[in-house]
XYZ file of C-alpha atoms in Angstrom:
685
model
C -0.416 -0.302 -0.109
C 1.311 3.245 -1.047
C 1.284 5.908 1.834
C 0.596 9.411 1.093
C 1.890 12.280 4.076
C -0.316 16.140 4.535
C 3.404 17.651 5.227
C 1.039 19.939 7.724
C 4.453 20.639 9.431
C 5.833 23.120 6.965
C 8.366 25.769 8.747
C 7.892 28.974 8.899
C 10.207 31.920 8.869
C 11.622 32.808 12.221
C 9.315 35.396 13.471
C 11.739 35.303 17.004
C 15.945 36.759 17.988
C 16.482 34.290 20.359
C 20.265 35.624 20.743
C 18.192 38.609 22.245
C 15.490 37.498 23.644
C 17.899 34.725 25.021
C 20.846 33.966 27.410
C 23.326 31.242 26.439
C 22.139 28.967 28.420
C 18.649 29.692 27.404
C 19.152 29.645 24.293
C 20.881 26.115 23.627
C 17.896 24.346 26.346
C 15.137 26.336 23.405
C 17.378 25.238 19.602
C 18.113 21.871 21.311
C 17.850 18.756 18.870
C 15.279 16.010 19.413
C 15.194 13.311 22.065
C 15.350 13.859 25.628
C 16.140 16.510 27.915
C 17.100 17.467 31.457
C 17.238 20.755 32.027
C 18.330 21.955 36.193
C 16.890 25.304 36.352
C 18.100 26.343 39.612
C 15.609 29.578 41.432
C 15.199 32.587 39.374
C 17.074 31.313 36.384
C 14.286 32.138 33.951
C 12.320 28.405 33.690
C 9.430 30.120 32.594
C 11.116 31.725 29.886
C 12.940 28.854 27.858
C 9.986 26.497 28.562
C 8.065 29.170 26.432
C 10.584 29.862 23.460
C 10.831 26.377 23.381
C 7.619 24.927 22.454
C 7.647 28.508 20.194
C 10.659 27.303 18.749
C 9.196 23.690 17.745
C 6.149 25.451 15.899
C 8.366 27.670 13.762
C 10.422 23.850 12.755
C 7.353 22.585 11.562
C 5.927 20.260 14.977
C 1.606 21.463 14.385
C 0.786 22.013 18.165
C -1.639 19.172 17.996
C 1.446 17.346 18.471
C 3.054 19.206 21.532
C 1.765 18.028 25.569
C 2.639 21.094 27.933
C 2.151 20.257 30.879
C 2.606 22.137 34.064
C 0.859 22.385 37.837
C -1.895 24.612 37.056
C -3.597 24.904 34.176
C -2.991 29.393 34.994
C 1.030 28.279 34.061
C -0.335 26.388 30.792
C -2.402 29.579 29.613
C -0.124 32.302 30.309
C 2.956 30.462 28.350
C 0.495 29.814 25.701
C -0.655 33.020 25.374
C 3.079 34.314 24.376
C 4.041 31.849 22.784
C 0.837 32.696 20.342
C 2.533 36.864 21.100
C 5.465 35.135 20.002
C 4.810 33.699 16.725
C 1.817 35.787 16.132
C -0.146 32.970 15.362
C -3.325 30.696 16.893
C -1.223 28.078 19.061
C -5.264 26.614 21.025
C -4.675 22.995 19.521
C -1.551 22.805 21.597
C -2.037 20.263 24.133
C -1.422 22.352 26.873
C -2.430 22.052 31.257
C -2.273 20.109 34.328
C -1.652 15.514 34.476
C -5.128 16.611 35.840
C -6.955 18.234 33.423
C -4.959 16.077 30.335
C -6.179 13.220 31.887
C -9.749 14.853 31.866
C -9.588 15.860 28.249
C -8.283 12.479 27.708
C -10.606 9.867 29.071
C -14.206 11.941 27.797
C -13.257 9.991 24.591
C -12.082 6.531 26.302
C -13.701 6.101 28.878
C -16.039 3.086 27.962
C -12.809 1.459 27.131
C -12.125 1.062 30.892
C -16.148 0.719 31.804
C -16.908 3.608 32.491
C -19.556 5.824 30.135
C -17.957 9.476 28.607
C -19.660 11.296 31.213
C -18.901 10.395 33.729
C -18.310 12.657 36.876
C -15.486 13.694 38.426
C -16.105 14.185 42.543
C -13.738 17.179 44.559
C -12.484 16.973 47.370
C -15.490 16.975 49.335
C -18.087 14.600 46.967
C -15.060 12.375 47.789
C -15.524 12.808 51.306
C -18.981 12.481 51.859
C -19.158 8.833 49.691
C -16.011 7.500 51.963
C -18.013 8.350 55.141
C -21.800 6.710 53.528
C -19.465 3.193 52.483
C -17.963 3.698 56.503
C -21.806 3.246 57.279
C -22.205 0.210 54.421
C -19.291 -1.571 55.808
C -21.161 -1.085 59.569
C -17.970 -0.046 61.649
C -18.526 0.895 64.808
C -17.290 4.518 65.101
C -18.553 4.749 68.873
C -15.509 2.038 70.222
C -12.867 3.027 68.443
C -12.047 6.402 67.186
C -12.321 5.681 63.217
C -10.798 7.707 60.372
C -12.876 10.316 59.405
C -13.993 10.926 55.273
C -11.373 13.747 54.496
C -8.838 11.959 56.423
C -9.098 8.414 54.611
C -9.967 10.047 51.025
C -6.049 11.423 52.402
C -4.913 7.965 52.917
C -6.312 6.395 49.299
C -5.062 9.598 47.976
C -1.330 9.138 48.660
C -1.000 5.905 48.141
C -2.822 5.824 44.411
C 0.198 8.753 43.984
C 3.276 6.798 44.901
C 1.805 3.011 44.489
C 2.250 2.434 48.311
C -0.269 -0.458 49.336
C -2.152 0.435 51.937
C -0.703 -1.629 54.774
C 2.672 -0.421 53.935
C 0.960 3.102 53.828
C -0.652 3.229 57.496
C 2.710 1.677 59.644
C 4.818 3.500 58.051
C 2.376 7.282 58.561
C -1.033 6.427 60.198
C 1.081 3.463 62.469
C -2.619 4.798 65.419
C -5.117 3.161 62.463
C -2.580 -0.185 62.448
C -5.822 -1.827 64.488
C -7.676 -0.735 62.393
C -6.340 -1.638 59.151
C -8.884 -4.532 57.752
C -11.497 -2.100 58.479
C -9.994 0.768 55.792
C -9.351 -1.801 53.491
C -13.106 -2.665 53.249
C -14.018 1.395 52.942
C -11.948 1.218 49.749
C -12.767 -1.068 48.632
C -16.732 -0.124 48.555
C -15.238 3.510 47.919
C -14.090 2.101 44.070
C -17.408 0.157 43.444
C -19.544 2.373 44.695
C -17.317 5.346 42.331
C -17.619 2.931 39.032
C -21.419 2.289 39.471
C -22.069 5.619 39.696
C -19.481 6.470 37.111
C -17.669 8.784 38.600
C -14.317 9.370 39.086
C -12.221 11.509 41.915
C -9.339 13.317 40.828
C -6.622 10.301 41.157
C -8.796 7.557 39.018
C -8.030 10.881 36.292
C -4.462 9.851 36.725
C -5.008 6.276 37.306
C -6.764 5.809 33.999
C -5.014 7.775 31.905
C -2.684 5.286 33.379
C -4.245 2.867 32.094
C -5.479 3.664 28.132
C -1.603 3.538 27.778
C -0.516 0.559 29.358
C -3.879 -1.532 29.464
C -5.323 -0.615 26.255
C -2.627 -1.184 23.059
C -4.247 0.811 20.325
C -5.641 3.884 22.399
C -1.917 3.866 23.392
C -0.651 4.256 19.691
C -2.180 6.648 18.960
C -1.267 9.452 21.434
C 2.131 8.110 21.590
C 2.407 8.669 17.966
C 0.711 12.003 17.777
C 2.602 13.483 20.367
C 5.573 14.118 18.997
C 7.051 16.499 21.438
C 6.187 16.803 25.592
C 7.368 18.911 28.265
C 7.124 18.919 31.847
C 7.161 21.725 34.185
C 7.864 21.336 38.173
C 9.336 17.879 37.328
C 11.101 18.373 40.836
C 7.531 17.889 42.020
C 6.095 15.070 39.808
C 5.048 11.859 42.019
C 5.594 8.274 40.629
C 2.461 7.618 39.392
C 2.950 10.976 37.027
C 6.228 9.913 36.158
C 5.532 6.100 34.585
C 2.722 8.816 32.616
C 4.844 10.856 31.241
C 7.280 8.230 30.515
C 4.447 5.851 28.926
C 3.210 8.619 26.548
C 7.071 9.681 25.196
C 7.618 5.628 24.898
C 7.806 6.387 20.850
C 9.184 9.643 20.140
C 11.409 9.826 22.948
C 11.807 13.895 22.409
C 10.724 14.800 26.566
C 12.041 17.869 28.454
C 11.459 18.249 31.607
C 12.582 21.006 33.444
C 12.885 21.274 37.292
C 15.072 21.708 39.855
C 16.391 19.040 42.125
C 16.980 21.754 44.567
C 13.559 22.564 45.253
C 12.332 19.447 45.569
C 10.560 19.961 49.042
C 7.242 18.233 48.638
C 8.042 14.302 49.816
C 5.927 15.202 52.268
C 2.455 15.013 49.813
C 3.918 12.214 47.932
C 6.410 14.599 45.264
C 9.229 11.722 44.261
C 13.121 12.875 44.126
C 14.072 10.091 42.398
C 11.862 11.623 39.321
C 14.660 14.079 38.318
C 17.944 12.976 40.171
C 17.629 9.097 38.311
C 15.766 11.030 35.235
C 18.851 10.188 33.487
C 19.446 6.398 34.384
C 15.320 6.088 33.046
C 16.794 8.382 29.688
C 20.778 7.125 29.209
C 20.890 8.952 25.509
C 19.193 12.253 28.335
C 21.137 15.822 26.891
C 21.392 17.812 29.905
C 21.130 21.554 30.270
C 21.960 23.315 33.246
C 20.070 27.312 33.911
C 22.522 28.816 36.182
C 22.377 32.286 35.995
C 20.012 34.222 38.597
C 18.027 37.513 37.925
C 16.254 37.891 40.858
C 18.984 38.156 43.830
C 21.822 39.908 44.637
C 25.347 38.232 44.861
C 25.587 38.111 48.740
C 21.799 35.759 49.127
C 22.690 33.502 45.911
C 26.148 32.869 47.850
C 24.852 32.113 50.648
C 22.741 29.994 48.741
C 25.303 28.394 47.109
C 26.442 27.452 50.207
C 24.064 26.060 51.772
C 22.538 23.329 49.253
C 26.666 22.470 48.116
C 26.476 20.798 51.411
C 23.302 18.071 50.059
C 24.800 14.946 49.107
C 22.202 13.599 46.388
C 22.237 16.485 43.849
C 23.184 18.299 40.598
C 26.034 20.390 41.512
C 25.520 24.109 39.679
C 26.498 27.756 41.294
C 24.063 30.292 40.714
C 25.783 33.311 38.689
C 23.754 36.517 39.732
C 23.157 38.877 36.880
C 22.646 41.964 39.676
C 25.223 43.910 40.548
C 25.868 43.873 44.675
C 23.141 45.517 46.886
C 26.323 46.461 49.603
C 23.546 44.018 52.248
C 24.865 41.074 53.732
C 22.520 38.605 54.494
C 21.996 38.946 58.420
C 21.963 36.777 61.528
C 19.818 37.888 64.676
C 20.577 36.805 67.609
C 17.310 37.544 69.611
C 16.906 36.985 73.257
C 13.598 34.921 72.904
C 10.917 34.903 70.727
C 8.671 37.942 72.087
C 12.099 39.773 71.075
C 12.642 38.092 68.095
C 9.220 39.579 67.169
C 9.836 42.246 68.210
C 13.091 43.436 65.834
C 10.648 41.947 62.787
C 8.158 44.171 63.542
C 10.221 47.498 64.118
C 12.524 46.277 60.826
C 9.401 46.191 58.982
C 8.606 49.527 60.028
C 11.288 51.041 59.446
C 12.113 49.718 55.505
C 8.162 50.885 55.007
C 9.784 54.635 56.006
C 12.650 53.783 53.513
C 10.333 53.405 50.576
C 9.550 49.433 50.807
C 5.461 48.673 50.066
C 4.861 46.665 52.983
C 3.515 44.276 50.585
C 7.296 43.555 48.645
C 7.869 42.303 52.415
C 7.401 38.511 53.198
C 7.800 36.749 57.043
C 8.756 32.882 55.947
C 8.373 30.531 58.735
C 9.002 26.143 58.815
C 5.624 25.190 60.483
C 2.874 27.759 61.008
C 2.848 27.955 64.353
C 6.563 29.900 64.333
C 3.695 32.968 63.783
C 2.325 32.721 66.919
C 4.407 35.661 68.408
C 4.870 37.686 65.369
C 0.986 37.862 64.746
C 0.438 39.290 67.271
C 3.379 41.762 67.935
C 1.941 42.928 64.357
C -1.331 43.905 65.563
C -0.261 45.620 68.657
C 1.837 47.600 65.868
C -1.118 47.714 63.663
C 1.066 46.254 61.012
C -1.591 44.505 58.538
C -0.173 41.061 56.783
C -1.624 38.835 55.414
C -1.072 34.592 56.257
C -0.930 32.668 52.649
C -2.469 30.039 51.311
C -4.121 29.449 55.097
C -6.046 31.243 57.998
C -4.188 33.298 60.607
C -2.978 31.091 63.275
C -5.380 31.550 66.053
C -8.814 31.299 63.840
C -7.644 27.663 62.379
C -10.223 25.317 63.099
C -8.017 23.317 65.776
C -6.871 26.112 67.768
C -10.713 27.371 68.270
C -11.875 23.919 69.259
C -10.029 23.601 72.860
C -9.314 27.452 73.386
C -13.534 26.728 73.382
C -12.579 25.027 76.595
C -10.989 27.296 78.502
C -13.755 30.176 76.949
C -16.167 28.317 79.081
C -14.331 27.874 82.355
C -13.675 31.112 82.628
C -17.096 32.422 80.925
C -19.724 29.499 81.849
C -22.348 31.491 79.772
C -20.003 31.717 76.334
C -22.473 29.573 74.442
C -20.632 30.076 71.448
C -18.349 28.346 73.162
C -20.895 25.488 74.573
C -21.521 24.397 71.182
C -18.718 24.565 70.118
C -16.768 21.810 72.253
C -20.065 20.209 72.590
C -20.167 19.523 68.474
C -16.749 17.265 69.394
C -18.159 14.667 71.295
C -19.485 11.656 69.218
C -23.510 11.476 68.240
C -23.763 14.934 69.248
C -24.900 17.463 66.158
C -26.361 21.143 66.491
C -30.241 19.922 67.228
C -28.539 18.532 70.199
C -26.046 20.872 71.405
C -28.138 23.296 70.317
C -30.367 21.696 73.204
C -28.296 20.703 75.619
C -27.061 24.779 75.959
C -30.895 25.834 76.065
C -30.872 23.467 79.623
C -27.748 25.047 80.797
C -28.164 29.165 79.346
C -30.834 29.286 83.117
C -28.635 26.871 85.456
C -27.594 28.359 88.081
C -24.151 26.370 87.484
C -23.661 25.392 84.467
C -20.076 23.596 84.595
C -21.728 22.281 87.418
C -25.007 20.446 86.065
C -22.808 18.954 83.552
C -20.743 16.567 85.456
C -24.612 15.574 87.541
C -25.805 11.902 86.032
C -29.185 13.341 85.220
C -28.495 15.496 83.267
C -25.843 13.213 81.386
C -29.313 10.546 81.231
C -31.408 13.277 79.076
C -28.507 13.407 76.695
C -28.903 10.323 72.918
C -27.298 6.983 73.933
C -24.950 7.157 71.593
C -23.412 9.495 73.188
C -22.838 8.135 76.920
C -19.184 7.553 76.498
C -18.670 10.881 75.060
C -20.274 13.350 77.847
C -18.805 11.432 80.794
C -15.377 11.376 79.497
C -16.057 15.244 78.808
C -17.768 15.395 82.570
C -13.979 14.559 83.459
C -12.735 16.538 81.946
C -14.320 19.923 82.631
C -13.677 18.368 85.994
C -9.900 18.893 85.843
C -10.291 22.123 84.133
C -11.708 23.717 86.948
C -9.420 22.355 89.781
C -7.476 25.113 92.074
C -4.686 23.929 90.470
C -5.401 23.749 87.004
C -8.139 26.623 86.840
C -6.367 29.617 86.211
C -3.042 27.845 84.289
C -3.681 27.812 80.534
C -0.990 25.735 79.379
C -2.081 22.904 81.858
C -5.361 23.338 81.140
C -4.456 22.911 76.918
C -2.863 19.823 77.568
C -5.742 17.744 79.258
C -7.484 19.056 76.352
C -4.847 16.830 74.613
C -4.390 14.316 76.635
C -7.833 13.396 77.059
C -9.163 12.703 73.643
C -8.655 16.074 71.234
C -5.294 14.264 69.885
C -7.212 11.438 69.218
C -9.986 13.706 67.352
C -6.862 14.906 65.255
C -6.507 12.054 63.645
C -9.090 10.772 62.818
C -10.294 13.874 61.297
C -7.354 15.843 59.730
C -5.408 14.334 57.194
C -2.323 16.595 58.582
C -2.778 15.445 62.600
C 0.799 15.673 63.575
C 1.094 18.861 62.267
C -2.357 20.159 64.430
C -1.480 18.509 67.435
C 2.527 20.485 67.310
C 0.561 24.519 66.434
C -1.182 22.870 69.822
C 2.019 21.856 72.211
C 2.331 25.584 71.035
C -0.098 27.000 72.102
C 0.767 25.165 75.383
C 4.494 26.458 75.673
C 2.866 30.036 74.419
C -0.018 29.759 77.098
C 2.390 28.995 79.598
C 3.897 33.302 79.682
C 0.197 34.216 81.476
C -1.093 33.915 85.042
C -4.537 33.166 84.713
C -6.758 31.918 81.873
C -8.581 34.962 80.764
C -5.141 37.145 80.679
C -3.608 34.457 77.908
C -7.546 34.643 75.835
C -7.726 39.054 76.217
C -3.903 39.037 74.507
C -5.590 36.180 71.549
C -8.556 38.281 71.129
C -5.387 40.961 70.326
C -5.599 39.572 66.606
C -9.597 40.445 65.851
C -7.708 43.498 65.391
C -10.637 46.530 64.989
C -13.348 45.014 65.843
C -11.643 44.414 69.725
C -9.884 47.635 69.618
C -10.367 50.179 72.399
C -11.344 53.625 71.420
C -8.090 55.620 69.748
C -5.999 52.458 69.119
C -3.595 52.299 66.598
C -4.924 50.632 63.286
C -2.517 49.130 59.814
C -3.692 52.506 58.224
C -2.152 55.309 60.856
C 0.573 52.957 60.737
C 1.147 53.175 57.649
C 0.120 56.585 56.233
C 0.396 56.779 52.623
C 0.087 52.864 51.967
C -2.421 51.559 49.732
C -5.280 50.227 51.058
C -5.047 46.720 49.962
C -0.738 46.685 51.403
C -0.320 44.324 53.723
C 2.847 42.435 54.777
C 2.846 38.754 53.332
C 3.058 35.652 56.572
C 3.820 32.170 55.198
C 5.114 29.089 55.438
C 8.312 27.949 52.575
C 5.923 25.531 50.849
C 3.238 28.352 50.349
C 6.272 30.537 49.559
C 8.029 28.475 46.469
C 7.328 30.531 43.170
C 7.110 33.421 44.643
C 9.547 36.701 45.652
C 10.073 39.557 47.627
C 12.324 42.225 47.827
C 13.215 42.239 51.744
C 12.423 38.646 53.266
C 12.642 37.778 56.848
C 13.441 33.985 57.542
C 12.050 33.173 62.066
C 12.318 31.024 64.371
C 15.564 29.240 62.013
C 16.429 28.330 65.158
C 17.738 23.990 65.136
C 15.588 21.253 65.690
C 12.970 24.126 64.374
C 14.109 24.763 61.095
C 15.123 21.814 60.609
C 11.927 20.051 61.896
C 13.397 17.369 64.724
C 10.918 15.016 63.264
C 12.240 15.981 59.479
C 15.690 14.373 61.022
C 14.607 10.526 60.946
C 17.077 9.639 58.548
C 20.194 11.639 55.239
C 17.205 11.463 53.100
C 14.454 14.260 55.572
C 17.924 16.147 56.755
C 18.073 16.917 52.596
C 14.870 18.009 51.893
C 15.112 20.411 54.878
C 18.179 21.697 53.374
C 16.359 21.986 49.835
C 13.214 24.528 51.737
C 15.907 25.842 53.548
C 18.124 27.311 50.144
C 14.207 27.909 48.802
C 13.859 29.829 51.431
C 16.701 32.625 50.601
C 16.396 31.862 47.503
C 12.535 34.324 47.752
C 14.657 37.363 48.109
C 15.720 39.564 46.176
C 17.455 42.570 48.140
C 17.786 41.566 51.586
C 17.033 38.578 53.926
C 16.910 38.308 57.274
C 17.734 35.098 59.117
C 16.328 35.185 62.780
C 16.086 33.360 65.431
C 15.571 33.296 69.387
C 18.410 31.743 71.988
C 16.037 31.156 74.515
C 12.334 29.707 74.876
C 9.740 28.489 78.142
C 8.816 25.774 77.825
C 4.638 24.892 78.768
C 5.843 24.769 82.481
C 8.009 27.429 82.528
C 11.632 26.329 82.526
C 14.289 27.665 80.391
C 14.785 26.188 76.700
C 17.972 26.897 75.212
C 18.091 27.040 70.895
C 21.348 27.108 68.913
C 21.135 28.424 65.664
C 19.852 25.583 63.125
C 22.739 23.576 61.507
C 21.980 24.984 58.112
C 23.411 28.689 59.457
C 26.203 26.966 61.333
C 27.403 24.997 58.396
C 28.578 27.439 55.799
C 31.043 30.065 55.836
C 30.459 32.980 59.037
C 31.847 35.827 56.536
C 28.574 35.454 54.565
C 26.185 36.150 57.845
C 26.988 39.997 59.069
C 25.573 39.133 62.775
C 23.428 41.653 64.518
C 22.968 41.850 67.283
C 18.818 43.052 68.783
C 19.437 45.393 72.037
C 15.664 47.666 73.563
C 16.501 50.396 74.901
C 13.975 53.498 76.430
C 11.071 51.009 74.953
C 12.927 51.732 71.793
C 14.444 48.269 69.700
C 17.877 49.187 68.405
C 19.690 46.762 66.067
C 23.392 46.822 66.348
C 25.593 45.325 63.804
C 28.718 43.166 65.225
C 31.019 41.278 64.109
C 31.004 39.023 67.033
C 30.354 35.373 66.309
C 29.849 33.027 69.408
C 26.412 32.781 68.218
C 27.156 30.460 65.685
C 29.897 28.514 67.037
């Protein structure tokens, strides 16, 4: 049979001056020939620019847009890249397959779902839908959730998802990540079995099914696989260091024929292992593709030379890495990154707030300043200090520390002890008891509201008898907890009260209801430490009320608009965990709580891989700064027993050459915080 090929891939005359638009490193990637390409793109090196120009170059070279697959971690990123390509080429490139793994999987499955036992009009379950269906599967399995706390739908959904994306069995996962549920393994696996069945019966897929079924199309349906292996002549994957095992397997299957696979990422910014990202995908890419060309983008356009020298020195300590050395394309501003040993966490917060106000006076807008931390609870004292000083701030990708559900749950117990007429606190606490919902909580409150001594009433047998049968056990435990919270030795000890709430059932509640239970427990342990500095529970709760700013501020109090004269209405300081700050940048960055055991987190130091991921996280934090960087840590801290705990600076600080950090001392005189530069090095010996 004679084959006739329609020539649609016609090379066009270049409209782009690649020599002018790209540096030598970038241009080498964009102009590279066929075959697998591994691009290690350092922080601030123009990774997005390279991917954009590579797509444009392929189209200019005659590759039809429909034969290009561009995989990004947000649909917005894909849209922005392709919009830029359209501008560069002055042509319509909408036929390029661009988007996230999930959006592309959905597009393919709408065509081929029938081959896997679904109809093409299948529904996609979002996180809430998945949780609800899992809850119904728990009921169907007739699991007694009263005798032992059984994980809620949200926790199970995260559990099933992690197992799927990391190619881990539930048995292995429970032992490794959820040992407190090990005795429930058989029941959890039964719920998972029912969940998979019910999704198929309802012609529905959750987000993970989209990827699983994409892989099935490529591995179990050779006719369908052949279509797309032929079609996608060139595949580009952005942020490859964040891919999980399942995603990497899909990419390899799709690229099997042409092998024109370009993956772009930075091994030094691989920081999401805790949520399933597999560092080996990028680190071992050349093992899977021995003929892969390796490119490094080492020209940094973001940070000053001083900041980059510190970042380079830090990440170079990692054993597993692609060696690289970021070169600053910006001139020096004469500012060496500062190391600030503060007396304690309160002085650390005072320094950060005072320096931010100075920077604002120097012409740096608040929205060009960020405070970064390893864990959310590290911002506790700082949020209070910023509120006292009237400095407006936003917590990126989250709520303020004291507005989080688990913080409000635990403080609700303290509120009702201080004020037994606090209706909101009562209703919140009551609904934490198994088998008590909104209706029962309202009925209970109606009786308590008119009682002479509500706290005494809850401990009576007569009151307990009026509750739903299923709530009896939980209510007895609650009554005993109230008794102990109001005991003379505990009544005005908020730290001890928080510890009691945690040990008398709330930790188990966290484990059953939240996938990140450990992090939430850590928040609460730190809250107890913080509470230890207060002599009464009332004083502690009053301090927390400060965070409601204007609503609870006394008449004439200074608020953000008064302090930040002439600033934009929306001008706010950014507070963010380092994980949530990835991909962002600010003129000035403060890093707080860079003490060993805090950053790196002690929980992450169980093995060398954990320490190296923490060091990569430290590197990400350093490279968010453009002009100025302040690295802060407290020398001492009082624990919940009011014992003094000494802190040393992070090992990531002490292991770099001393000349890369300028040590500042902090002094307080006449209630005015002063920063005194010093050449002393005793803090990092």
